[in-house]
PDB file of C-alpha atoms in Angstrom:
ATOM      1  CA  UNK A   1     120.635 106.412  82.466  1.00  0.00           C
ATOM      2  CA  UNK A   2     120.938 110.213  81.766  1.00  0.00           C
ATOM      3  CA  UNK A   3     125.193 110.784  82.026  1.00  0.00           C
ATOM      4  CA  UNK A   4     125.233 113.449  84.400  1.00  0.00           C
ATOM      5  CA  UNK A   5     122.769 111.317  87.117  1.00  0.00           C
ATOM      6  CA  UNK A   6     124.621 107.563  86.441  1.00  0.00           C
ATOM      7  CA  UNK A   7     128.096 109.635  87.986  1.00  0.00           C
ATOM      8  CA  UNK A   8     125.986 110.224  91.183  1.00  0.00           C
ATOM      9  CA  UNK A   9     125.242 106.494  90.837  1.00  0.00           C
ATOM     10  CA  UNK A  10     128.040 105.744  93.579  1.00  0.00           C
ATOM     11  CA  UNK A  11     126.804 108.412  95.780  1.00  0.00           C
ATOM     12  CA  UNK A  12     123.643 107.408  95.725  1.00  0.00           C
ATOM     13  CA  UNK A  13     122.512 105.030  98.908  1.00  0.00           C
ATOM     14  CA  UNK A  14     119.415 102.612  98.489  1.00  0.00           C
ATOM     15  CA  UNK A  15     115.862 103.036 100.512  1.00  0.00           C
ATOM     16  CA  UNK A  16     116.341 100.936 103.643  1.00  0.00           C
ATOM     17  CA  UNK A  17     112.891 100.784 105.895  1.00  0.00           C
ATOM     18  CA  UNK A  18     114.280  97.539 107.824  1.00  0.00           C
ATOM     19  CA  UNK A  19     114.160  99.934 110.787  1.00  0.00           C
ATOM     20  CA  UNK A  20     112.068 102.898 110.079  1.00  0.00           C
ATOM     21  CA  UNK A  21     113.748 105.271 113.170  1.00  0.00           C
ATOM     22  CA  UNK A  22     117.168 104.792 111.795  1.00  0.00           C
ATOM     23  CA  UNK A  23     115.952 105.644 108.141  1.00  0.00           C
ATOM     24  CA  UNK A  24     114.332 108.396 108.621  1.00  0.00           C
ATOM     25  CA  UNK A  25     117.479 109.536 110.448  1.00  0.00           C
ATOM     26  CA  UNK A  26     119.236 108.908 107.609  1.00  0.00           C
ATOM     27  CA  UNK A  27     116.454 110.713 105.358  1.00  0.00           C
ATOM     28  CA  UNK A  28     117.004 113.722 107.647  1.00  0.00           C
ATOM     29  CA  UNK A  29     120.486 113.833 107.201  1.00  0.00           C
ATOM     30  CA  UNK A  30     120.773 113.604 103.771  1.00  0.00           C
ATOM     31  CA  UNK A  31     118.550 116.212 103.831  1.00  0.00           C
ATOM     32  CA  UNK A  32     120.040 118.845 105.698  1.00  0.00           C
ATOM     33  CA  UNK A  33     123.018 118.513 103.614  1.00  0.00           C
ATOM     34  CA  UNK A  34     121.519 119.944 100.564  1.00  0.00           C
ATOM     35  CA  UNK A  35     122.382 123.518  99.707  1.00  0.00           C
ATOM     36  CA  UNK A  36     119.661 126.219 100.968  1.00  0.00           C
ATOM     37  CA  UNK A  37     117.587 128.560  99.423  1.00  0.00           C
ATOM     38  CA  UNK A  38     117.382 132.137  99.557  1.00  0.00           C
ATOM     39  CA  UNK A  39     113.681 132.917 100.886  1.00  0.00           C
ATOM     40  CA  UNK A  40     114.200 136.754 101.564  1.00  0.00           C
ATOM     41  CA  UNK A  41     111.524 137.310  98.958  1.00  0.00           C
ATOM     42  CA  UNK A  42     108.910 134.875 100.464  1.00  0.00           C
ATOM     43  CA  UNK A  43     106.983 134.570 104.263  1.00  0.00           C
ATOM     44  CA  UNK A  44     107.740 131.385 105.596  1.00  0.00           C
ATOM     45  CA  UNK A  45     105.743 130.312 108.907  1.00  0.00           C
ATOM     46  CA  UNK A  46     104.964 127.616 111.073  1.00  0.00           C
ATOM     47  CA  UNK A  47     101.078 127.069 112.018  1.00  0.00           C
ATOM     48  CA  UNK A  48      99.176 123.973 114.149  1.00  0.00           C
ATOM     49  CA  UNK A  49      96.158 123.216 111.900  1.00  0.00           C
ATOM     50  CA  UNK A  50      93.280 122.236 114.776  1.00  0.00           C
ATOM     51  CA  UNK A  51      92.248 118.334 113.802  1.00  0.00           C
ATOM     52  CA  UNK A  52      91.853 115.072 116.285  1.00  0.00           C
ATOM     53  CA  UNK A  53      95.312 115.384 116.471  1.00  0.00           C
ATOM     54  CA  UNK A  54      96.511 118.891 115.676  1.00  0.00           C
ATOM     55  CA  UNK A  55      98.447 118.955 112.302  1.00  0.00           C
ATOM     56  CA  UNK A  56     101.925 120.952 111.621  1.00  0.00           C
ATOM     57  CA  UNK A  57     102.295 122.824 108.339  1.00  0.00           C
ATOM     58  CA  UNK A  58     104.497 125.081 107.086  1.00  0.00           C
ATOM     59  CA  UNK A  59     103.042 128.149 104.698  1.00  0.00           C
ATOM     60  CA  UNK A  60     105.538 129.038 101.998  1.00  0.00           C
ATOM     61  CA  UNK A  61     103.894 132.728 101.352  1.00  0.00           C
ATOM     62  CA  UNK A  62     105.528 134.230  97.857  1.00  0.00           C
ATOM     63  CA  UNK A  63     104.707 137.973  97.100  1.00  0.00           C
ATOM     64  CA  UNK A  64     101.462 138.968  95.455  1.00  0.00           C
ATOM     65  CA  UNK A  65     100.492 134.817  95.685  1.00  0.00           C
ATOM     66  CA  UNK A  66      96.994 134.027  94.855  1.00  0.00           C
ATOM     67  CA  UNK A  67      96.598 130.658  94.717  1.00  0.00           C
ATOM     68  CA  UNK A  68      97.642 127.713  97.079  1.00  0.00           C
ATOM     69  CA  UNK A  69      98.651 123.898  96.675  1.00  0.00           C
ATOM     70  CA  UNK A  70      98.595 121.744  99.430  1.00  0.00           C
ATOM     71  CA  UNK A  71     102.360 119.616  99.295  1.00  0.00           C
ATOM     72  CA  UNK A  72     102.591 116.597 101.153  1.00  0.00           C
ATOM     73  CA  UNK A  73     106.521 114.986 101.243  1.00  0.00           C
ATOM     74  CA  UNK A  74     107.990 111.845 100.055  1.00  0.00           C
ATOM     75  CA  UNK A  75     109.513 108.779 101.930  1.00  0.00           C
ATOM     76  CA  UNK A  76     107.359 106.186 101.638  1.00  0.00           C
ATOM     77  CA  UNK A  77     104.574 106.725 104.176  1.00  0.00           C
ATOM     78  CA  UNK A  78     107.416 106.384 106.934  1.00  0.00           C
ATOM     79  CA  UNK A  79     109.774 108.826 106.372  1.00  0.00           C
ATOM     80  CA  UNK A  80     110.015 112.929 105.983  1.00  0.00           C
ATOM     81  CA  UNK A  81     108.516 115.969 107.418  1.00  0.00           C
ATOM     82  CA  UNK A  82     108.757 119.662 107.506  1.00  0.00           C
ATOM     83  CA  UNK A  83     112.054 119.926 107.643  1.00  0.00           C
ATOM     84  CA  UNK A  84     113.292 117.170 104.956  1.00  0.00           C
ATOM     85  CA  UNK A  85     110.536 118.902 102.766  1.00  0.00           C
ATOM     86  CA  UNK A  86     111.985 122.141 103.612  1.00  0.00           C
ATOM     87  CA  UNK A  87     113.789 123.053 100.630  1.00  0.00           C
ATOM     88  CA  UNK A  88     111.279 120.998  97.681  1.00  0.00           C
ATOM     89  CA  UNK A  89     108.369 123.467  98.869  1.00  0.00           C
ATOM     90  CA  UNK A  90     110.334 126.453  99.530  1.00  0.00           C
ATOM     91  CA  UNK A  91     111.319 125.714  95.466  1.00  0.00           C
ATOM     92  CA  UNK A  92     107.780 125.461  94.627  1.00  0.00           C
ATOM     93  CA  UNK A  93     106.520 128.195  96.413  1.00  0.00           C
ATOM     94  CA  UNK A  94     109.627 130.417  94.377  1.00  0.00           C
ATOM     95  CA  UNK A  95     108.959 129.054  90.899  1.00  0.00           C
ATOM     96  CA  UNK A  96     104.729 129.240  90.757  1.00  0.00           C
ATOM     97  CA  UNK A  97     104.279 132.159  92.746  1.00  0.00           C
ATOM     98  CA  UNK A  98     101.341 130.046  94.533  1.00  0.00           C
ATOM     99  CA  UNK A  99     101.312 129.551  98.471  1.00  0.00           C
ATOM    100  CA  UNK A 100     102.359 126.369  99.297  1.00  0.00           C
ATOM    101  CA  UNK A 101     101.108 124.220 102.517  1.00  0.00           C
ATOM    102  CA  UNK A 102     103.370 121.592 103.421  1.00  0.00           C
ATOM    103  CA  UNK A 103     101.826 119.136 105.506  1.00  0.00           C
ATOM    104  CA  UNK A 104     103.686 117.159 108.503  1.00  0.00           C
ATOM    105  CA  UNK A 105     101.116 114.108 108.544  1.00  0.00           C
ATOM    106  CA  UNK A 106     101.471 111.110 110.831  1.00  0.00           C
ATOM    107  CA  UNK A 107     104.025 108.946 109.415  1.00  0.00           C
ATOM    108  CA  UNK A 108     103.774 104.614 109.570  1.00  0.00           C
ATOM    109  CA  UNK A 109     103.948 102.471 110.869  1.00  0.00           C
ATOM    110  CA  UNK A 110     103.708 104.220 114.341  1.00  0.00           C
ATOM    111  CA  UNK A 111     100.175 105.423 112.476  1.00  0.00           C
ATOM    112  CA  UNK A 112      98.958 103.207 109.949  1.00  0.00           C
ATOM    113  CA  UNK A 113      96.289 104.401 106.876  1.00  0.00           C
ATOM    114  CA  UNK A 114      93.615 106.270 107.205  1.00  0.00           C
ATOM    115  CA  UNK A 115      95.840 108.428 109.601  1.00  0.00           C
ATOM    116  CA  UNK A 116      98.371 110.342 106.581  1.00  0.00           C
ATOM    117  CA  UNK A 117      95.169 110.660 104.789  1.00  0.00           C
ATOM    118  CA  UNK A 118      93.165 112.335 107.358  1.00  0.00           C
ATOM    119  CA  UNK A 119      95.635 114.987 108.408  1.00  0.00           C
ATOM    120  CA  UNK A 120      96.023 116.045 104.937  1.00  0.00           C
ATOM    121  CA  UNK A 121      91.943 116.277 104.288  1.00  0.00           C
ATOM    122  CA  UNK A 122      91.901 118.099 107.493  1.00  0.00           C
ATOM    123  CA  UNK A 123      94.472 120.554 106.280  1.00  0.00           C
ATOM    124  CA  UNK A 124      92.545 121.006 103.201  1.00  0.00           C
ATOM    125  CA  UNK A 125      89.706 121.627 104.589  1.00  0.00           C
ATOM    126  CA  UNK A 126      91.193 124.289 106.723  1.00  0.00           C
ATOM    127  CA  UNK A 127      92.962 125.778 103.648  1.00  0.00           C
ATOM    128  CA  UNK A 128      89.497 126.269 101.704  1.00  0.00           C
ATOM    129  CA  UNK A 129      87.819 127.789 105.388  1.00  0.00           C
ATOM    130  CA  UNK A 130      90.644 130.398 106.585  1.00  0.00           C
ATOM    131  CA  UNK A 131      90.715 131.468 102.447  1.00  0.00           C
ATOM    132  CA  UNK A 132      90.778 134.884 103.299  1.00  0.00           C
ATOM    133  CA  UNK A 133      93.133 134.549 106.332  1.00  0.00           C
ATOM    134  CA  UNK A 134      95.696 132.714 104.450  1.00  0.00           C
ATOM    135  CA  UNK A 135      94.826 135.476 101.191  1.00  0.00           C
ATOM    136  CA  UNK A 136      94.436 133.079  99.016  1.00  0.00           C
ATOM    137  CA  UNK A 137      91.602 132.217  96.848  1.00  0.00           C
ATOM    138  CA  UNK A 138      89.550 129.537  97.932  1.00  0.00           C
ATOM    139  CA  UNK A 139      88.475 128.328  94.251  1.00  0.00           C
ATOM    140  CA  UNK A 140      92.258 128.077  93.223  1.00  0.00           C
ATOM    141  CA  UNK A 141      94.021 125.323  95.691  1.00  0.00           C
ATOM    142  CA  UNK A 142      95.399 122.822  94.168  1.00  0.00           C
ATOM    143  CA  UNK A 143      97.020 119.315  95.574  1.00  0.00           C
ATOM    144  CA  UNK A 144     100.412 117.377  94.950  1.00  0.00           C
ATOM    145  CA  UNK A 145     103.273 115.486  96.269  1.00  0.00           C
ATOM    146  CA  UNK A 146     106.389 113.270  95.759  1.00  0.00           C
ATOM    147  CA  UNK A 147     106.551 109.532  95.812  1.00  0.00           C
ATOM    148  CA  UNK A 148     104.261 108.568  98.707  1.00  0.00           C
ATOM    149  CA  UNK A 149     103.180 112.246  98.966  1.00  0.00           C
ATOM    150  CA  UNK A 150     101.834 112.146  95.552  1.00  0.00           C
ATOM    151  CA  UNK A 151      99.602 108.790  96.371  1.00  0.00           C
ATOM    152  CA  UNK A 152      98.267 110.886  98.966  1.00  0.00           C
ATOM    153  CA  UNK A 153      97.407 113.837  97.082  1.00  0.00           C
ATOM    154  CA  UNK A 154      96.026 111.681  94.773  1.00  0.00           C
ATOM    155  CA  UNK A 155      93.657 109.937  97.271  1.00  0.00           C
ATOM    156  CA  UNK A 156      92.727 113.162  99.334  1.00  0.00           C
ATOM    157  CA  UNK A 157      91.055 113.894  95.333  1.00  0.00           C
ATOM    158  CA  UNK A 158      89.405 111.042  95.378  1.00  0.00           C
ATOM    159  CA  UNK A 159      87.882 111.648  99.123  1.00  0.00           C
ATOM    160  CA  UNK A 160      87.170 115.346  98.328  1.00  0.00           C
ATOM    161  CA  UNK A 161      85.012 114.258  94.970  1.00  0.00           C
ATOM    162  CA  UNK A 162      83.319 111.892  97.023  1.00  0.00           C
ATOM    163  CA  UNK A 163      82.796 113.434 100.373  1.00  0.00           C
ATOM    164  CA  UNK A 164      81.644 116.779  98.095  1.00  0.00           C
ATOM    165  CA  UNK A 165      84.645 118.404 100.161  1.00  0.00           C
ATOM    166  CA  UNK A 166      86.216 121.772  98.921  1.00  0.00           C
ATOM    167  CA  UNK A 167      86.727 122.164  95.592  1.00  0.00           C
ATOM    168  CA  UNK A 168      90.517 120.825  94.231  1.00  0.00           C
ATOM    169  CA  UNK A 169      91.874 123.080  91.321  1.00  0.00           C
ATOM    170  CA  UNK A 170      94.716 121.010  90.102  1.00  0.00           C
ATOM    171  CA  UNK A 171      96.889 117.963  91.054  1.00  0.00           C
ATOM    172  CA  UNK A 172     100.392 117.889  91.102  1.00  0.00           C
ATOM    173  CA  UNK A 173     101.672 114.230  91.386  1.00  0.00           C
ATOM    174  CA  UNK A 174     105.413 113.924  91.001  1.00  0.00           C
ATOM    175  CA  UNK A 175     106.269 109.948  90.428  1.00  0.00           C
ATOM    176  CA  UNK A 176     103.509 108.900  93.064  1.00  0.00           C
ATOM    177  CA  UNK A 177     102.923 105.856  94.790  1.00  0.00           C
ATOM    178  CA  UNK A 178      99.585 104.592  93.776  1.00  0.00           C
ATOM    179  CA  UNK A 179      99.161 100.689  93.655  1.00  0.00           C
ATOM    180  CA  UNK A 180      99.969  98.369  96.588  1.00  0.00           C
ATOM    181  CA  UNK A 181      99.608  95.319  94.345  1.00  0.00           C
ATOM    182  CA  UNK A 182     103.038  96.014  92.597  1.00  0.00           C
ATOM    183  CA  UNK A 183     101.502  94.237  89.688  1.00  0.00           C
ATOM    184  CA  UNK A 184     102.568  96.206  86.473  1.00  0.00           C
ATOM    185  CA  UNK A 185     105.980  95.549  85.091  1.00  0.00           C
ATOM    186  CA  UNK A 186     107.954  98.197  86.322  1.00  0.00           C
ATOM    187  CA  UNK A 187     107.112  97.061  89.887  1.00  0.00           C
ATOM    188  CA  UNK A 188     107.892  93.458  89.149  1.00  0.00           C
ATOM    189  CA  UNK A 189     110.599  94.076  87.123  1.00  0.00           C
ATOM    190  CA  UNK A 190     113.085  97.021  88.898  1.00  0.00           C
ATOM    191  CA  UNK A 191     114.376  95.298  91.838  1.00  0.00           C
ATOM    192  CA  UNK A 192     118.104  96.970  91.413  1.00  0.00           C
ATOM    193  CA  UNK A 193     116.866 100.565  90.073  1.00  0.00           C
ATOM    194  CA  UNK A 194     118.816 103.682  91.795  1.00  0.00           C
ATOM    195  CA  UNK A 195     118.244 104.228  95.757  1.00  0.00           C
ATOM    196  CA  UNK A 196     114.406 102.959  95.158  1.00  0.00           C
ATOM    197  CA  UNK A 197     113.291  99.292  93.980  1.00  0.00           C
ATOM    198  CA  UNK A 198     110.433  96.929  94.295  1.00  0.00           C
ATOM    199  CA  UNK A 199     111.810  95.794  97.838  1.00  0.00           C
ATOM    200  CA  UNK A 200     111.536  99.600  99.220  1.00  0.00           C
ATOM    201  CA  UNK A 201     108.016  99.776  97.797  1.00  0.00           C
ATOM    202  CA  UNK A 202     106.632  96.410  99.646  1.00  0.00           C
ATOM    203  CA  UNK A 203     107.837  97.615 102.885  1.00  0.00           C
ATOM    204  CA  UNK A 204     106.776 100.838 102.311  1.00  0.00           C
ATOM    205  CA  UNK A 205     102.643  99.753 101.719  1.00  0.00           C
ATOM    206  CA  UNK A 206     103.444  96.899 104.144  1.00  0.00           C
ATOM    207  CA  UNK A 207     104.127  99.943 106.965  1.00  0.00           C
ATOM    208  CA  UNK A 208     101.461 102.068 105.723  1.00  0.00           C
ATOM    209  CA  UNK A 209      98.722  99.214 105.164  1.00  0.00           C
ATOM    210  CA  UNK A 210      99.693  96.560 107.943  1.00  0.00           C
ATOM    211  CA  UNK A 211      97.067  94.360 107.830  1.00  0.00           C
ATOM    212  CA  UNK A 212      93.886  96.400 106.261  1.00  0.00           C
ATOM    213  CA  UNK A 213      93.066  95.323 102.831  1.00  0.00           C
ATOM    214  CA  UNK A 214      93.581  98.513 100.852  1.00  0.00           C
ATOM    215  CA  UNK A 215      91.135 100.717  99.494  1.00  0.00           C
ATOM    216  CA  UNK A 216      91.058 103.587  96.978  1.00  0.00           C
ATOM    217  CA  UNK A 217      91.942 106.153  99.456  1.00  0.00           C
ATOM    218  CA  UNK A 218      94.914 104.304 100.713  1.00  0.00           C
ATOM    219  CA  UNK A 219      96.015 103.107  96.799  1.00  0.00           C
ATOM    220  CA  UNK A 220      94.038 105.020  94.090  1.00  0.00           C
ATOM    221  CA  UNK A 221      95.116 102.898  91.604  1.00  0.00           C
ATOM    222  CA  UNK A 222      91.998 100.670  92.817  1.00  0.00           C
ATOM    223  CA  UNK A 223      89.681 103.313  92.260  1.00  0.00           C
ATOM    224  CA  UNK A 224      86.944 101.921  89.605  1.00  0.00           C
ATOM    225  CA  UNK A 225      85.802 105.530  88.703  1.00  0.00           C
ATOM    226  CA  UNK A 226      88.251 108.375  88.191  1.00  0.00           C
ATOM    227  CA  UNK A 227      85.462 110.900  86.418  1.00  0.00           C
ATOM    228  CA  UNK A 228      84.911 114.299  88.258  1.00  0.00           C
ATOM    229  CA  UNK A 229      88.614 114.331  89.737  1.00  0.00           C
ATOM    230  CA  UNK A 230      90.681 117.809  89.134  1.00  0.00           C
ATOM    231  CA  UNK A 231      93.154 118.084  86.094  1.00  0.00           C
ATOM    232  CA  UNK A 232      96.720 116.537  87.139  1.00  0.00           C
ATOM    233  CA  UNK A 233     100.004 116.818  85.943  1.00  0.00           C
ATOM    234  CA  UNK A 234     101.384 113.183  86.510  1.00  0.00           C
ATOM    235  CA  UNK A 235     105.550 113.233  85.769  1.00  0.00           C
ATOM    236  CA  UNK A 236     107.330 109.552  85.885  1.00  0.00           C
ATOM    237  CA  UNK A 237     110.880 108.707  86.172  1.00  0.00           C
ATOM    238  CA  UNK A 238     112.001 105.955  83.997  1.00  0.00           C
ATOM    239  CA  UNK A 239     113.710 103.855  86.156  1.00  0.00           C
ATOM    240  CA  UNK A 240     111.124 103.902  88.881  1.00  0.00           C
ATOM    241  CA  UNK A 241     109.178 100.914  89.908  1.00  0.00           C
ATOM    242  CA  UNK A 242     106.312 103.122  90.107  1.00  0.00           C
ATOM    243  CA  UNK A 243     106.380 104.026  86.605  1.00  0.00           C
ATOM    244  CA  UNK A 244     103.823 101.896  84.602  1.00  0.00           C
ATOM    245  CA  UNK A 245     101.375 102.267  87.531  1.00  0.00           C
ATOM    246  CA  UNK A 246     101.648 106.364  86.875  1.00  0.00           C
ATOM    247  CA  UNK A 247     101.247 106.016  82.931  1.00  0.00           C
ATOM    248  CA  UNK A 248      98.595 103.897  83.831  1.00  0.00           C
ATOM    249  CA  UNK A 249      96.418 106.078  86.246  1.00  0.00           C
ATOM    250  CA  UNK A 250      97.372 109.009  83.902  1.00  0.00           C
ATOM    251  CA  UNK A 251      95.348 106.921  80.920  1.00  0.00           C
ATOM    252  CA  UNK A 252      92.792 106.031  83.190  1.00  0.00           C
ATOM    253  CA  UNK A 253      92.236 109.644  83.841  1.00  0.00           C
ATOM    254  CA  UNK A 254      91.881 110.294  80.326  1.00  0.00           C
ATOM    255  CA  UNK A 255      89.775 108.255  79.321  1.00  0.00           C
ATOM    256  CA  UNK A 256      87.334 109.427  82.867  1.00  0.00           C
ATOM    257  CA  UNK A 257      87.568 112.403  81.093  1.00  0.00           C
ATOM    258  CA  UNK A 258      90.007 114.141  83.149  1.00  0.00           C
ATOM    259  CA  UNK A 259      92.609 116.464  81.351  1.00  0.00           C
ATOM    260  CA  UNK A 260      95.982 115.213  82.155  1.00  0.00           C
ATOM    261  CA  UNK A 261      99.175 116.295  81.696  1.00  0.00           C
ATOM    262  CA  UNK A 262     102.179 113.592  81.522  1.00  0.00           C
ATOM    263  CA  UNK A 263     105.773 113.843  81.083  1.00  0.00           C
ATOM    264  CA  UNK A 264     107.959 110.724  81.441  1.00  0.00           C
ATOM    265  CA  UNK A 265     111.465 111.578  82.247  1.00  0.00           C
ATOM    266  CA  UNK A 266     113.800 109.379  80.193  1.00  0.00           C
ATOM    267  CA  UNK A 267     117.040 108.486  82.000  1.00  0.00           C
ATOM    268  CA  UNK A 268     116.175 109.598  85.402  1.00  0.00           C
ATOM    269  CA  UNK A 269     115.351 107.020  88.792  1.00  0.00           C
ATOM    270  CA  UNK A 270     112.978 107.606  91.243  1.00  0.00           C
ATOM    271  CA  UNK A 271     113.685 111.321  93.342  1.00  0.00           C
ATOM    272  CA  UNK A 272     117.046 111.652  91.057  1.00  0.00           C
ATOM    273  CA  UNK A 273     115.658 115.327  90.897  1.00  0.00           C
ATOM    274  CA  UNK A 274     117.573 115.516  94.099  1.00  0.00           C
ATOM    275  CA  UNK A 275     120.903 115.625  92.050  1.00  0.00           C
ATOM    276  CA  UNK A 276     120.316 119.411  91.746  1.00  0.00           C
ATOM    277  CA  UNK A 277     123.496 119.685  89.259  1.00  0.00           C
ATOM    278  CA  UNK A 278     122.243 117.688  86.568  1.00  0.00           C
ATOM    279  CA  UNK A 279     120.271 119.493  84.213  1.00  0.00           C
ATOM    280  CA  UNK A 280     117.768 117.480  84.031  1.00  0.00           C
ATOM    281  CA  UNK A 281     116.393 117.842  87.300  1.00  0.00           C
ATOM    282  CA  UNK A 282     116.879 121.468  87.363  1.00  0.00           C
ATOM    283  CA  UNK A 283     114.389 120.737  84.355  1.00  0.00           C
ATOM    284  CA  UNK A 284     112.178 118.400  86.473  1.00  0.00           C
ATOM    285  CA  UNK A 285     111.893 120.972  88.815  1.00  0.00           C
ATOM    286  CA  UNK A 286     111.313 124.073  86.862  1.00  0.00           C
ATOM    287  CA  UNK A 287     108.695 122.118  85.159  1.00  0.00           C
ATOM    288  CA  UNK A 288     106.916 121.019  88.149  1.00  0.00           C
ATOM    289  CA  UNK A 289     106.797 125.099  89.482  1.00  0.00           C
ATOM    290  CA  UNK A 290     105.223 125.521  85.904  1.00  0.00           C
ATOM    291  CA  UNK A 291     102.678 123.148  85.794  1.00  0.00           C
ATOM    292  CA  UNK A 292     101.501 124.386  88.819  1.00  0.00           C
ATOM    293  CA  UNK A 293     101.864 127.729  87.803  1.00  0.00           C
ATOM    294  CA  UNK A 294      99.489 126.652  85.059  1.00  0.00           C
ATOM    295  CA  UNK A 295      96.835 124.631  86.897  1.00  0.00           C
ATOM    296  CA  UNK A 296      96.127 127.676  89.149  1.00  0.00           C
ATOM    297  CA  UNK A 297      95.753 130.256  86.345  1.00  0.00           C
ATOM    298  CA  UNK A 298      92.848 132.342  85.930  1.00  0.00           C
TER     299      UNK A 298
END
C-alpha cells in the first residue's frame, strides 16, 4: 500500500449496500465534505435531457472547449448523482479543457439494467444532435466513468458500435466495473481490500442485475467481439477487486485491434484517488484530465 494512502486506512469506511437509502446517504455525505473547487473560469449548468423519463445532467463548460466527454459517476449502480459527482467532473472539465456531461441516470435497484444504460445512450445521443448548441464538435465526444460509471461507459460503446449510434471519440474508464461473474482472481481473492471488496461488488451487480441473466451491455466483459470500439484509456488500482477483469478487457481490446492505453496504479485501492493529499492521486487525477485531453485532440 502506497504510505501516504495506508495512513487514511483508519479513515477510510467500507462499501455497505445492505440498505441502499442509508448508503447513498452516507455516499452523499462523505461527499459534500470534500474541499470545493474554484469554477470562476468555467460555465456550469443544469439541463433536463428529453428521454422516456427525462434525464438530469450537468454541463461543465471550460473556456474555448471543443470537445465533450460524457461522465457517468461511481457507486456501484446504486449510489451517486450530480451532486456526489460534483467535484470529479468539475476536475475534469478544469484539467482537459473538454466539456464534460455528467449524467444523473436511474440508480438500482429502484431501476434495474437496461434503465442506467438507457439514460446515458439517450444523453449521448442528445450530445451528438444539439452539437452546435452545446459548441462542441460532434466528431470529438468521448465517454468515461468511475467504478460502475466506467462499466457503463464501457457498455454505452458497445451499444453505439452496434446500434451504428453517434460516433464515440475516446473512452475514459477509470477502474470500471465490467464482469458480474467475479471470476478472475482479484475478484475472488480481495475480500478485505480498502472501503471496496468482493462482498460490495456482488451486491452491487445483484442490485443492478436482479434476476436478468446479464448481457454485454449490462457487463462488457461478456462481449465476444470488442473490434470497432473507440480507443480507451483503462487505469486499475491495485488493490481493487476489479483489477484483473480491467487488465483483462484492456488485452482483449488489443488484440480486437483497439488502441489502448493502460496504467495500473501500484499501491492504491479502489477510488483511493479520493485521498486528494496523497500524491498519487493528485497523479491519478491529473493523468485522467490528460488522457482525455489526448483522446479528443485534433
Amino acid at each position: 500500500m502506497n504510505p501516504e494512502l495506508e495512513a487514511f486506512l483508519p479513515l477510510v469506511s467500507q462499501v455497505d449496500l445492505t440498505d441502499p437509502v442509508a448508503a447513498r446517504e452516507h455516499y452523499a455525505k462523505a461527499a459534500a465534505a470534500r474541499p470545493t473547487l474554484d469554477l470562476t473560469d468555467m460555465e456550469v449548468e443544469d439541463r433536463m435531457v428529453p428521454a422516456d423519463p427525462d434525464v438530469a445532467v450537468r454541463i461543465y463548460r471550460p473556456r474555448q472547449a471543443q470537445g465533450a466527454m460524457v461522465w457517468l459517476h461511481g457507486g456501484g449502480f446504486v449510489m451517486g448523482d450530480l451532486d456526489t459527482e460534483h467535484l470529479w467532473a468539475a476536475r475534469l472539465a478544469d484539467g482537459s479543457g473538454a466539456v464534460v456531461i455528467s449524467v444523473g441516470y436511474r440508480l438500482a435497484p429502484e431501476h434495474r439494467f437496461p434503465a442506467a444504460l438507457d439514460d446515458v445512450y439517450a444523453v449521448l445521443c442528445w450530445a451528438a444532435e444539439h452539437a452546435a448548441e452545446l459548441g462542441i464538435d460532434a466528431g470529438r465526444i468521448a465517454v468515461g466513468g468511475h467504478s460502475a460509471g466506467g462499466g457503463l461507459a464501457a457498455a454505452v460503446a458497445l451499444r453505439a458500435r452496434d446500434e451504428q449510434g453517434p460516433p464515440i471519440r475516446f473512452q475514459l474508464l477509470n477502474e470500471p466495473e465490467l464482469d458480474d461473474r467475479q471470476e478472475s482472481w482479484s475478484a475472488r481473492n480481495f475480500t478485505d481490500t480498502p472501503w471496496l471488496n468482493r462482498d460490495a461488488v456482488t451486491a452491487s451487480w445483484r442490485y443492478y442485475l436482479g434476476t436478468t441473466l446479464a448481457t454485454p451491455y449490462a457487463a462488457p466483459a461478456r462481449a465476444s467481439d470488442l473490434s470497432g470500439l473507440p480507443p480507451a484509456y483503462i487505469a486499475t488500482a491495485e488493490f481493487d477487486p476489479n483489477r484483473d477483469e480491467d487488465i483483462d478487457y484492456a488485452l482483449r481490446l488489443l488484440r480486437a485491434g483497439v488502441s489502448v492505453d493502460l496504467h495500473q496504479w501500484p499501491g492504491t485501492f479502489h477510488g483511493s484517488q479520493a485521498i486528494l493529499s496523497a500524491e498519487v492521486s493528485q497523479r491519478q487525477l491529473a493523468e485522467l484530465a490528460a488522457a482525455l485531453r489526448r483522446g479528443l485532440a485534433d
